[in-house]
Amino acid sequence: MGALRRLLMSSIGKKYVMGLSGLLLIGFVATHLAGNLLIFSGSEAYNTYAAKLHDLGALLYLAEAGLLALFVVHVLYAYWLVAENRASRGDEGYEIGYRSKQRTTYLNLAPRSWMAISGTIVLGFLIWHLIDMRFGLRDNVDPTFERYVDEGLQSEDGRPLFLRYERAIQILQTPVSFVLYAVGSILLGFHLSHGASSWFRSVGLETHGLGGPLKKLGVILAVVIGLGFASIPIYVWVAGVEVGDLSAAEARERARHVSEQALNQPVEAMTAEDVAPAGSPDSDAGD
Amino acid sequence: MIDLPHSDGGHLSLTVKVWRQDDADSPGAFQTYKIDDINPEMSFLEMLDCLNEQLIQEDKEPIAFDHDCREGICGTCGVMINGMAHGPLPNTTTCQLRMRQFKNGDTLVLEPWRAKGFPIVRDLVCDRSAFDRIQQAGGYISVGVGSAPDANSVAVPKKIADAAMNSAACIGCGACVASCKNAAAHLFTAAKVSHLSLLPQGSAERKDRARKMVAQMDEEGFGACSNTNECQAACPANIKVTDIARLNREYAYASLGTSD
Ligand code: HEM
Ligand code: FES
């Protein structure tokens, strides 16, 4: 145990942790992108994918917990390293700063010099992303959630049925989310254009002659991930994707269809009148 | 490379802004000096010699700077020149830098290497004994390797011999630390570990070497490596960052299981 502790406290061991957690995060991010690009195929494809994913139940919660742990580790180690690295310069830094001797960093715009800044912006974006997509905490963009649940939109075992496509579109139509998702995605690409190849060296896998090609592959991956994610909010805005103001009946019909098609789960036949609490403002069922 | 100014051969008049500090405990400050009639063929250190003669004649304290061989092999010299370790040229020590790289009327800002692991001794001189301690922690071969073996009796493939030789070129000047945003000493430590561990005689103590040298490096207060490659760009001995990848590999191997 002493040896492991020593390893994880060393300057090199910390970078193993950064590199490996970063690599696993890239794996998640790539999968997440692949799934989300289904938004281009429209409501049915996306909702079917989402329904299947969420049908994983406990497994999904386990994956989410693992993912959260990865992020926490990556971010804590990042700030730990940043603090230690700053301290290593000593009390008296360079008066005029230092100028890079590498051509590409003459203006010092290279992503490798901005990992903490790009990472922090990505972190801010991720928190926002969780607030509006994972937890649905912004009530101004939640027409397909609780309201319809109140109106009987649930499967036989009582789980609510979500129309995730419609909700995602409505969230991305708000200016705040549009801007944050576009900026967050680009910054993630920027972060990865260093990170996606840097981890190879951190864990000791880079060998002579491999550095150049790895760097190029990393940049390609970063561009695909950055532009891939950014394309979603941009598409929603530029193409003016609309989901309309679904009535409860339409929403239930869509959700029932997805649920039955994707999961082979019949939706409990309940009517809004059976479920809606007295005095519910949502009396548009059957419009 | 950076666009390098090149003098037209005429003598240079320069403004030199130098960090002056009496000792580690005194506060330091920049002092600005004017110097004329610098021959562009002079080395950078010769320019400093001229400046010091001028200071002595003016009854001022000369600038302390480190130097020894003045031919790029001892690694003693090392000045941050306009924010670049050893000045603007690649693969060059301060003593090998010629004044023709500067233009008439230029202002040169000279600072010592800055790192927690390299405390200031005086002016441009810092204490690099941290490197000696890293070396002493494991940068040697202590197993008996016998007397000089017959030529070719210990077979070392040419590729390995070349790689070890390239790493052995490190002169320990500290430019890697000085130019790194984290003041990390990984390039130095990686060169020393690579040099010895690649060779059959050195491989017997690979694990202990990597473990002990890295532990010492961390203890001296140097930072972690962010893979920005600035060290490689600043290194006068052409040490490559692939050595850092090897160090990371050696350290992983050393951390698995027992010692040698
Ligand atoms: C989806 C999100 C993220 C992914 C996929 C990711 C991926 C990576 C990868 C692969 C590396 C390279 C590690 C290495 O050099 O060995 C890295 C480095 C880094 N990441 Fe992230 N990262 C993410 C989010 C963040 C966040 C939120 C922060 C917040 C602070 C952050 C801060 C850093 C820093 C500071 C480094 C550089 C560490 C160093 O070289 O010293 N990252 N990241
Ligand atoms: S004085 Fe020896 S390397 Fe410059």
Coordinates of C-alpha atoms and ligand atoms in Angstrom, one line a residue:
Chain A
M1 CA 0.0 0.0 0.0
G2 CA 2.9 2.3 0.8
A3 CA 4.2 1.8 -2.7
L4 CA 0.9 2.6 -4.4
R5 CA 0.6 5.8 -2.3
R6 CA 4.2 6.8 -3.2
L7 CA 3.3 6.2 -6.8
L8 CA 0.2 8.3 -6.8
M9 CA 1.8 11.1 -4.9
S10 CA 4.8 11.4 -7.3
S11 CA 4.9 13.9 -10.1
I12 CA 4.9 11.1 -12.7
G13 CA 2.2 9.1 -10.9
K14 CA -0.1 12.1 -10.9
K15 CA 0.3 12.3 -14.6
Y16 CA -0.6 8.6 -15.0
V17 CA -3.8 9.4 -13.2
M18 CA -4.4 12.5 -15.4
G19 CA -3.6 10.6 -18.6
L20 CA -5.7 7.4 -17.8
S21 CA -8.7 9.3 -16.5
G22 CA -8.5 11.6 -19.5
L23 CA -8.3 8.6 -21.8
L24 CA -11.3 7.0 -20.3
L25 CA -13.2 10.3 -20.5
I26 CA -12.3 10.5 -24.2
G27 CA -13.9 7.0 -24.5
F28 CA -17.1 8.3 -22.9
V29 CA -17.1 11.5 -24.8
A30 CA -16.7 9.6 -28.2
T31 CA -19.6 7.2 -27.3
H32 CA -21.7 10.1 -26.1
L33 CA -21.2 11.9 -29.3
A34 CA -22.0 8.9 -31.4
G35 CA -25.3 8.5 -29.6
N36 CA -26.2 12.1 -29.7
L37 CA -25.5 12.5 -33.4
L38 CA -28.8 10.5 -33.8
I39 CA -30.4 13.8 -33.3
F40 CA -29.9 14.4 -37.0
S41 CA -32.1 11.4 -37.7
G42 CA -35.1 13.0 -35.9
S43 CA -37.4 12.2 -33.1
E44 CA -38.1 8.5 -33.5
A45 CA -34.5 7.4 -33.9
Y46 CA -33.2 9.5 -31.1
N47 CA -36.0 8.7 -28.7
T48 CA -35.6 5.0 -29.4
Y49 CA -31.9 5.2 -28.6
A50 CA -32.6 7.2 -25.5
A51 CA -35.3 4.8 -24.4
K52 CA -33.0 1.8 -24.8
L53 CA -30.2 3.5 -23.0
H54 CA -32.4 4.4 -20.1
D55 CA -33.9 1.0 -20.0
L56 CA -30.5 -0.2 -18.7
G57 CA -31.7 1.0 -15.3
A58 CA -29.2 0.1 -12.6
L59 CA -26.4 -0.4 -15.1
L60 CA -26.8 3.1 -16.3
Y61 CA -26.6 4.5 -12.7
L62 CA -23.5 2.4 -12.2
A63 CA -22.0 3.9 -15.4
E64 CA -22.9 7.4 -14.3
A65 CA -21.3 6.9 -11.0
G66 CA -18.1 5.7 -12.7
L67 CA -18.2 8.6 -15.0
L68 CA -18.7 11.0 -12.1
A69 CA -15.7 9.5 -10.3
L70 CA -13.6 9.9 -13.5
F71 CA -14.4 13.5 -13.7
V72 CA -13.8 14.2 -10.1
V73 CA -10.4 12.4 -10.2
H74 CA -9.4 14.2 -13.5
V75 CA -10.4 17.6 -12.2
L76 CA -9.0 17.3 -8.7
Y77 CA -5.7 16.0 -10.0
A78 CA -5.7 18.8 -12.6
Y79 CA -6.0 21.6 -10.0
W80 CA -3.6 19.8 -7.7
L81 CA -1.0 19.7 -10.4
V82 CA -1.7 23.3 -11.4
A83 CA -1.1 24.4 -7.9
E84 CA 2.1 22.4 -7.4
N85 CA 3.4 23.4 -10.8
R86 CA 2.8 27.1 -10.1
A87 CA 4.6 26.8 -6.8
S88 CA 7.6 25.1 -8.6
R89 CA 8.6 28.3 -10.3
G90 CA 9.4 29.8 -6.9
D91 CA 8.4 33.0 -5.3
E92 CA 10.0 35.2 -7.8
G93 CA 8.8 34.4 -11.3
Y94 CA 10.2 35.8 -14.6
E95 CA 9.8 39.5 -14.9
I96 CA 9.0 39.5 -18.5
G97 CA 7.5 36.0 -18.7
Y98 CA 9.2 33.6 -21.0
R99 CA 9.0 33.3 -24.7
S100 CA 8.5 30.0 -26.4
K101 CA 11.3 28.7 -28.5
Q102 CA 8.9 26.7 -30.5
R103 CA 7.6 28.3 -33.7
T104 CA 4.0 27.1 -33.1
T105 CA 3.8 28.9 -29.8
Y106 CA 5.2 32.2 -30.8
L107 CA 1.9 33.8 -30.0
N108 CA 1.4 31.1 -27.3
L109 CA -2.0 30.1 -28.5
A110 CA -1.1 26.4 -28.4
P111 CA -3.7 24.3 -26.6
R112 CA -1.0 22.7 -24.5
S113 CA -0.4 26.0 -22.8
W114 CA -4.1 26.5 -21.9
M115 CA -5.1 23.1 -20.5
A116 CA -6.3 24.5 -17.1
I117 CA -8.2 27.3 -18.7
S118 CA -9.9 25.2 -21.4
G119 CA -10.5 22.5 -18.8
T120 CA -12.1 25.0 -16.4
I121 CA -14.4 26.3 -19.2
V122 CA -15.4 22.7 -20.1
L123 CA -16.1 22.1 -16.4
G124 CA -18.4 25.1 -16.3
F125 CA -20.2 23.9 -19.4
L126 CA -20.5 20.4 -18.0
I127 CA -22.2 21.7 -14.9
W128 CA -24.7 23.6 -17.0
H129 CA -25.2 20.6 -19.2
L130 CA -26.1 18.5 -16.2
I131 CA -28.4 21.2 -14.9
D132 CA -30.5 21.4 -18.0
M133 CA -30.2 17.9 -19.6
R134 CA -29.6 15.5 -16.8
F135 CA -31.6 17.0 -14.0
G136 CA -34.0 19.1 -15.9
L137 CA -33.7 21.9 -13.4
R138 CA -34.6 24.7 -15.7
D139 CA -38.4 24.9 -15.5
N140 CA -38.7 27.2 -18.6
V141 CA -37.7 24.3 -20.9
D142 CA -39.5 21.4 -19.4
P143 CA -42.8 20.9 -21.3
T144 CA -42.3 17.2 -22.0
F145 CA -41.4 16.2 -18.5
E146 CA -43.3 16.4 -15.3
R147 CA -46.4 18.0 -16.7
Y148 CA -47.0 15.0 -18.9
V149 CA -46.0 12.6 -16.2
D150 CA -48.7 14.1 -14.2
E151 CA -51.0 13.3 -17.1
G152 CA -50.3 9.7 -17.0
L153 CA -47.3 9.4 -19.3
Q154 CA -45.7 6.4 -17.6
S155 CA -44.8 2.9 -18.3
E156 CA -46.4 -0.1 -16.5
D157 CA -43.9 -0.2 -13.8
G158 CA -44.5 3.5 -13.1
R159 CA -41.4 5.0 -14.6
P160 CA -42.0 8.3 -16.4
L161 CA -41.7 8.3 -20.2
F162 CA -39.6 11.1 -21.5
L163 CA -39.5 12.5 -25.0
R164 CA -35.8 13.2 -24.9
Y165 CA -35.5 14.4 -28.5
E166 CA -38.2 17.0 -28.1
R167 CA -36.8 18.2 -24.8
A168 CA -33.2 18.4 -26.1
I169 CA -34.4 20.5 -29.0
Q170 CA -36.3 22.8 -26.8
I171 CA -33.3 23.2 -24.5
L172 CA -31.0 24.0 -27.4
Q173 CA -33.4 26.6 -28.7
T174 CA -32.8 28.8 -25.6
P175 CA -30.1 31.3 -26.4
V176 CA -28.1 30.5 -23.2
S177 CA -27.8 26.8 -23.9
F178 CA -27.1 27.4 -27.6
V179 CA -24.1 29.6 -26.8
L180 CA -22.9 27.4 -23.9
Y181 CA -23.1 24.2 -25.9
A182 CA -21.4 25.6 -28.9
V183 CA -18.6 27.2 -26.8
G184 CA -18.3 24.2 -24.5
S185 CA -17.9 21.8 -27.4
I186 CA -15.3 23.9 -29.2
L187 CA -13.3 24.3 -25.9
L188 CA -13.5 20.5 -25.3
G189 CA -12.0 20.0 -28.8
F190 CA -9.3 22.6 -28.0
H191 CA -8.6 20.7 -24.7
L192 CA -8.3 17.4 -26.5
S193 CA -6.1 18.6 -29.3
H194 CA -3.4 18.4 -26.7
G195 CA -4.9 15.9 -24.4
A196 CA -5.8 13.2 -26.9
S197 CA -2.1 12.6 -27.7
S198 CA -0.5 13.9 -24.5
W199 CA -1.6 10.9 -22.4
F200 CA 0.5 8.6 -24.5
R201 CA 3.6 10.2 -23.3
S202 CA 2.3 10.6 -19.7
V203 CA 1.8 6.9 -19.3
G204 CA 5.1 6.1 -21.1
L205 CA 3.7 4.6 -24.3
E206 CA 5.2 7.1 -26.7
T207 CA 8.3 5.9 -28.5
H208 CA 10.7 7.4 -31.0
G209 CA 8.9 8.2 -34.2
L210 CA 5.5 7.7 -32.8
G211 CA 5.1 11.3 -31.4
G212 CA 4.4 13.0 -34.7
P213 CA 1.7 10.6 -36.0
L214 CA 0.1 10.4 -32.6
K215 CA -0.1 14.2 -32.3
K216 CA -1.8 14.3 -35.8
L217 CA -4.3 11.6 -34.8
G218 CA -5.1 13.3 -31.6
V219 CA -5.8 16.6 -33.3
I220 CA -8.1 14.8 -35.8
L221 CA -10.0 13.1 -33.0
A222 CA -10.2 16.5 -31.1
V223 CA -11.6 18.2 -34.2
V224 CA -14.1 15.5 -34.8
I225 CA -15.3 15.6 -31.2
G226 CA -15.3 19.4 -30.9
L227 CA -17.1 20.0 -34.2
G228 CA -19.2 17.0 -33.8
F229 CA -20.8 18.2 -30.6
A230 CA -20.9 21.8 -31.7
S231 CA -22.8 20.7 -34.9
I232 CA -25.8 19.8 -32.7
P233 CA -26.7 23.2 -31.3
I234 CA -25.7 24.9 -34.6
Y235 CA -27.9 22.5 -36.5
V236 CA -30.8 23.2 -34.2
W237 CA -30.4 26.9 -34.7
V238 CA -29.4 27.1 -38.4
A239 CA -32.0 24.6 -39.6
G240 CA -34.6 26.1 -37.3
V241 CA -35.6 22.6 -36.0
E242 CA -39.0 22.8 -34.4
V243 CA -40.8 20.3 -32.2
G244 CA -44.0 22.3 -31.9
D245 CA -46.1 22.6 -28.8
L246 CA -47.0 19.0 -28.3
S247 CA -50.3 18.4 -26.6
A248 CA -50.3 15.8 -23.9
A249 CA -52.2 13.4 -26.1
E250 CA -49.6 13.7 -28.9
A251 CA -46.8 13.4 -26.5
R252 CA -48.2 10.3 -24.9
E253 CA -48.8 8.8 -28.3
R254 CA -45.2 9.5 -29.3
A255 CA -43.9 8.1 -26.1
R256 CA -46.1 5.1 -26.3
H257 CA -44.9 4.4 -29.8
V258 CA -41.2 4.7 -28.9
S259 CA -41.7 2.6 -25.8
E260 CA -43.6 -0.2 -27.6
Q261 CA -41.3 -0.2 -30.6
A262 CA -38.0 0.1 -28.7
L263 CA -38.6 -1.8 -25.5
N264 CA -41.6 -3.9 -26.3
Q265 CA -43.2 -2.4 -23.2
P266 CA -46.9 -1.6 -23.3
V267 CA -47.7 1.7 -21.8
E268 CA -50.3 1.7 -19.2
A269 CA -53.6 2.9 -20.6
M270 CA -54.4 5.8 -18.4
T271 CA -56.1 9.0 -19.3
A272 CA -55.2 12.4 -18.2
E273 CA -58.3 12.7 -16.2
D274 CA -57.4 9.6 -14.1
V275 CA -54.1 11.0 -13.0
A276 CA -54.1 14.8 -13.2
P277 CA -54.3 16.1 -9.6
A278 CA -57.2 18.4 -8.9
G279 CA -56.5 21.9 -9.9
S280 CA -53.6 20.9 -12.2
P281 CA -53.0 23.8 -14.6
D282 CA -52.4 21.4 -17.4
S283 CA -55.9 20.8 -18.7
D284 CA -54.9 20.8 -22.4
A285 CA -55.2 17.0 -22.7
G286 CA -57.2 15.9 -25.6
D287 CA -56.6 19.2 -27.5
Chain B
M1 CA 12.3 28.8 -35.5
I2 CA 11.7 32.3 -34.4
D3 CA 12.6 35.0 -36.9
L4 CA 16.1 35.9 -35.8
P5 CA 17.4 39.4 -36.2
H6 CA 20.9 39.5 -37.7
S7 CA 23.3 42.4 -37.4
D8 CA 24.8 43.9 -40.6
G9 CA 28.3 43.5 -39.2
G10 CA 28.5 47.0 -37.6
H11 CA 29.3 47.3 -33.9
L12 CA 26.3 47.3 -31.6
S13 CA 25.1 49.7 -29.0
L14 CA 22.8 47.9 -26.6
T15 CA 20.6 48.5 -23.5
V16 CA 21.0 45.6 -21.0
K17 CA 18.5 45.1 -18.3
V18 CA 20.0 42.8 -15.7
W19 CA 18.6 41.2 -12.5
R20 CA 20.8 42.2 -9.6
Q21 CA 20.5 40.5 -6.3
D22 CA 23.1 40.4 -3.5
D23 CA 22.3 37.0 -2.1
A24 CA 19.4 34.6 -1.7
D25 CA 18.0 36.5 1.2
S26 CA 18.2 40.0 -0.2
P27 CA 15.5 41.5 -2.5
G28 CA 16.6 41.8 -6.1
A29 CA 15.8 44.3 -8.8
F30 CA 16.5 45.1 -12.4
Q31 CA 19.3 47.5 -13.3
T32 CA 19.6 49.0 -16.7
Y33 CA 23.0 49.6 -18.4
K34 CA 24.1 51.0 -21.7
I35 CA 27.0 49.4 -23.6
D36 CA 28.5 50.5 -26.9
D37 CA 30.9 49.2 -29.4
I38 CA 30.0 45.5 -29.1
N39 CA 31.7 43.5 -31.8
P40 CA 29.0 41.2 -33.4
E41 CA 31.4 38.3 -33.5
M42 CA 31.7 38.3 -29.7
S43 CA 30.1 35.6 -27.7
F44 CA 27.3 36.6 -25.3
L45 CA 29.6 36.0 -22.3
E46 CA 32.3 38.2 -23.8
M47 CA 29.7 41.0 -24.1
L48 CA 29.0 40.5 -20.4
D49 CA 32.8 40.6 -19.7
C50 CA 32.9 44.0 -21.5
L51 CA 29.9 45.2 -19.5
N52 CA 31.6 44.1 -16.3
E53 CA 34.8 45.9 -17.2
Q54 CA 32.8 49.0 -17.8
L55 CA 31.1 48.6 -14.4
I56 CA 34.4 48.1 -12.6
Q57 CA 35.7 51.3 -14.2
E58 CA 32.6 53.1 -13.0
D59 CA 33.4 51.7 -9.6
K60 CA 30.3 49.5 -9.6
E61 CA 29.9 45.9 -8.6
P62 CA 30.3 43.6 -11.6
I63 CA 27.5 41.3 -12.6
A64 CA 27.9 37.7 -11.3
F65 CA 27.2 35.1 -14.0
D66 CA 28.2 31.4 -14.2
H67 CA 30.6 30.1 -16.8
D68 CA 33.4 27.7 -17.2
C69 CA 34.3 26.0 -20.5
R70 CA 32.8 28.7 -22.8
E71 CA 32.5 26.1 -25.5
G72 CA 29.2 24.5 -24.8
I73 CA 30.2 21.3 -22.9
C74 CA 30.3 22.1 -19.2
G75 CA 26.7 23.3 -18.8
T76 CA 27.7 26.0 -16.3
C77 CA 26.5 29.0 -18.2
G78 CA 22.8 29.7 -18.6
V79 CA 21.0 33.0 -18.7
M80 CA 17.4 33.8 -19.5
I81 CA 17.8 36.2 -22.4
N82 CA 14.6 38.0 -23.4
G83 CA 12.6 35.3 -21.9
M84 CA 14.4 32.4 -23.6
A85 CA 16.8 30.0 -22.0
H86 CA 20.2 30.4 -23.5
G87 CA 18.8 33.1 -25.9
P88 CA 16.9 32.6 -29.2
L89 CA 19.0 30.0 -31.0
P90 CA 18.2 26.3 -30.8
N91 CA 20.8 23.8 -29.6
T92 CA 23.0 26.6 -28.2
T93 CA 24.4 27.5 -24.8
T94 CA 24.7 31.1 -23.7
C95 CA 28.5 30.9 -24.2
Q96 CA 28.0 29.7 -27.8
L97 CA 25.5 32.5 -28.6
R98 CA 27.1 35.3 -30.7
M99 CA 26.2 38.9 -30.6
R100 CA 25.4 38.9 -34.3
Q101 CA 22.0 37.5 -33.3
F102 CA 21.1 40.9 -32.0
K103 CA 20.5 44.2 -33.7
N104 CA 21.9 47.6 -32.9
G105 CA 19.8 49.4 -30.4
D106 CA 18.3 46.2 -29.0
T107 CA 17.3 45.9 -25.3
L108 CA 18.3 42.7 -23.7
V109 CA 16.6 41.5 -20.6
L110 CA 18.7 39.1 -18.5
E111 CA 17.3 37.0 -15.7
P112 CA 18.6 34.0 -13.8
W113 CA 16.9 30.6 -14.1
R114 CA 13.9 30.7 -11.9
A115 CA 12.8 27.6 -10.0
K116 CA 12.0 26.7 -6.5
G117 CA 14.7 24.0 -6.9
F118 CA 17.3 26.5 -8.1
P119 CA 17.6 29.2 -5.4
I120 CA 19.4 32.4 -6.5
V121 CA 23.0 32.7 -5.3
R122 CA 23.7 36.1 -6.7
D123 CA 22.6 38.2 -9.8
L124 CA 22.4 35.7 -12.6
V125 CA 23.8 32.8 -10.7
C126 CA 21.6 30.1 -9.2
D127 CA 22.3 27.0 -7.2
R128 CA 21.9 23.9 -9.4
S129 CA 23.1 21.4 -6.8
A130 CA 19.6 19.9 -6.9
F131 CA 20.7 18.3 -10.2
D132 CA 23.7 16.8 -8.4
R133 CA 21.5 15.3 -5.8
I134 CA 19.1 13.8 -8.4
Q135 CA 22.2 12.3 -10.0
Q136 CA 23.5 11.0 -6.7
A137 CA 20.2 9.4 -5.9
G138 CA 20.6 6.8 -8.6
G139 CA 22.4 8.1 -11.7
Y140 CA 25.2 5.6 -11.5
I141 CA 26.1 1.9 -11.8
S142 CA 27.1 0.2 -8.6
V143 CA 27.0 -3.4 -9.6
G144 CA 30.4 -4.9 -10.4
V145 CA 30.9 -4.8 -14.1
G146 CA 34.5 -6.1 -14.0
S147 CA 37.4 -4.6 -15.7
A148 CA 37.2 -3.3 -19.2
P149 CA 35.7 -6.1 -21.3
D150 CA 37.1 -7.2 -24.6
A151 CA 35.8 -5.0 -27.4
N152 CA 32.5 -6.3 -28.6
S153 CA 32.1 -8.9 -25.9
V154 CA 29.2 -7.0 -24.5
A155 CA 26.9 -6.7 -27.5
V156 CA 25.0 -3.4 -27.7
P157 CA 23.0 -2.9 -30.9
K158 CA 23.8 0.3 -32.7
K159 CA 20.4 1.8 -32.3
I160 CA 20.6 1.3 -28.5
A161 CA 24.1 2.7 -28.4
D162 CA 23.1 5.7 -30.3
A163 CA 20.1 6.4 -28.1
A164 CA 22.2 6.1 -25.0
M165 CA 24.8 8.3 -26.4
N166 CA 22.2 11.0 -27.4
S167 CA 20.9 11.0 -23.9
A168 CA 24.4 11.1 -22.4
A169 CA 24.8 14.4 -24.2
C170 CA 22.9 16.2 -21.4
I171 CA 25.2 18.8 -19.9
G172 CA 22.9 19.4 -16.9
C173 CA 22.6 23.2 -17.6
G174 CA 19.1 23.5 -16.3
A175 CA 17.6 25.2 -19.4
C176 CA 14.8 22.5 -19.3
V177 CA 13.8 23.6 -15.9
A178 CA 14.2 27.3 -16.7
S179 CA 12.0 27.1 -19.8
C180 CA 9.3 24.9 -18.5
K181 CA 6.1 26.6 -17.2
N182 CA 6.1 24.1 -14.4
A183 CA 9.8 24.3 -13.7
A184 CA 9.9 20.6 -14.2
A185 CA 13.2 18.7 -14.2
H186 CA 11.9 15.7 -16.2
L187 CA 14.0 16.2 -19.3
F188 CA 17.2 16.2 -17.2
T189 CA 16.2 13.2 -15.1
A190 CA 14.9 11.4 -18.2
A191 CA 18.2 11.9 -20.0
K192 CA 20.2 10.5 -17.1
V193 CA 17.8 7.6 -16.6
S194 CA 17.7 6.8 -20.3
H195 CA 21.5 7.0 -20.7
L196 CA 22.1 4.4 -18.1
S197 CA 19.1 2.1 -18.3
L198 CA 19.4 1.6 -22.1
L199 CA 22.8 0.0 -21.6
P200 CA 23.3 -3.6 -20.4
Q201 CA 25.6 -2.5 -17.6
G202 CA 23.0 0.0 -16.3
S203 CA 19.9 -2.2 -16.7
A204 CA 20.6 -4.2 -13.6
E205 CA 19.6 -1.3 -11.4
R206 CA 16.9 0.1 -13.6
K207 CA 14.0 0.0 -11.1
D208 CA 15.9 1.5 -8.2
R209 CA 17.4 4.1 -10.4
A210 CA 14.0 5.3 -11.8
R211 CA 12.4 5.2 -8.4
K212 CA 15.1 7.0 -6.5
M213 CA 15.9 9.7 -9.0
V214 CA 12.2 10.6 -9.5
A215 CA 11.7 10.7 -5.7
Q216 CA 14.7 13.1 -5.4
M217 CA 13.4 15.2 -8.3
D218 CA 10.1 15.6 -6.6
E219 CA 11.7 16.3 -3.3
E220 CA 13.7 19.2 -4.8
G221 CA 10.5 21.0 -5.6
F222 CA 10.5 20.7 -9.4
G223 CA 7.0 20.5 -11.1
A224 CA 5.3 17.8 -13.1
C225 CA 5.5 17.4 -16.8
S226 CA 2.7 18.9 -18.9
N227 CA 4.1 17.7 -22.2
T228 CA 4.5 21.1 -23.7
N229 CA 7.9 20.4 -25.2
E230 CA 9.4 23.7 -24.2
C231 CA 12.3 21.9 -22.6
Q232 CA 13.2 20.2 -25.9
A233 CA 13.2 23.5 -27.7
A234 CA 15.5 25.1 -25.1
C235 CA 17.9 22.2 -24.7
P236 CA 21.4 23.0 -26.0
A237 CA 22.3 19.3 -26.1
N238 CA 19.4 18.2 -28.3
I239 CA 17.8 15.9 -25.6
K240 CA 14.4 14.7 -26.9
V241 CA 11.1 14.5 -25.1
T242 CA 10.9 10.8 -26.1
D243 CA 13.3 10.4 -23.2
I244 CA 10.6 11.7 -20.9
A245 CA 8.3 9.0 -22.3
R246 CA 11.0 6.5 -21.5
L247 CA 11.3 7.9 -18.0
N248 CA 7.5 7.6 -17.5
R249 CA 7.8 4.0 -18.7
E250 CA 10.7 3.2 -16.5
Y251 CA 9.0 4.6 -13.5
A252 CA 5.8 2.6 -14.2
Y253 CA 8.0 -0.5 -14.5
A254 CA 9.9 0.4 -11.3
S255 CA 6.6 0.9 -9.4
L256 CA 5.4 -2.6 -10.3
G257 CA 6.5 -5.2 -7.8
T258 CA 9.7 -5.3 -6.0
S259 CA 13.0 -3.6 -6.3
D260 CA 15.9 -5.0 -8.3
Ligands
HEM1 C1 -14.8 15.6 -21.1 C2 -13.9 16.2 -20.5 C3 -12.4 16.0 -20.5 C4 -11.7 15.1 -21.2 C5 -12.1 14.1 -22.2 C6 -10.3 15.4 -20.8 C7 -9.2 14.8 -21.3 C8 -7.9 15.1 -21.0 C9 -6.7 14.4 -21.4 C10 -6.7 13.1 -22.3 C11 -5.6 15.0 -20.9 C12 -4.2 14.6 -21.2 C13 -3.5 14.0 -19.9 C14 -2.0 13.9 -20.1 O1 -1.4 14.8 -20.5 O2 -1.5 12.8 -19.8 C15 -6.1 16.1 -20.1 C16 -5.2 16.9 -19.5 C17 -5.7 17.9 -18.7 N1 -7.0 18.2 -18.3 FE1 -8.6 17.3 -19.1 N2 -10.2 16.4 -19.9 C18 -11.5 16.8 -19.6 C19 -12.0 17.7 -18.8 C20 -11.2 18.5 -18.0 C21 -11.7 19.4 -17.0 C22 -13.1 19.6 -16.7 C23 -10.6 20.0 -16.5 C24 -10.7 21.0 -15.4 C25 -9.9 21.6 -14.8 C26 -9.4 19.4 -17.1 C27 -8.1 19.8 -16.8 C28 -7.0 19.3 -17.4 C29 -5.6 19.7 -17.2 C30 -5.2 20.9 -16.4 C31 -4.8 18.9 -18.0 C32 -3.3 19.0 -18.2 C33 -2.5 18.3 -17.1 C34 -1.1 18.4 -17.3 O3 -0.6 18.1 -18.4 O4 -0.4 18.8 -16.4 N3 -9.8 18.5 -18.0 N4 -7.4 16.1 -20.2
FES2 S1 30.4 27.9 -20.2 FE1 30.4 25.7 -20.4 S2 28.6 25.3 -21.5 FE2 28.7 27.5 -21.5

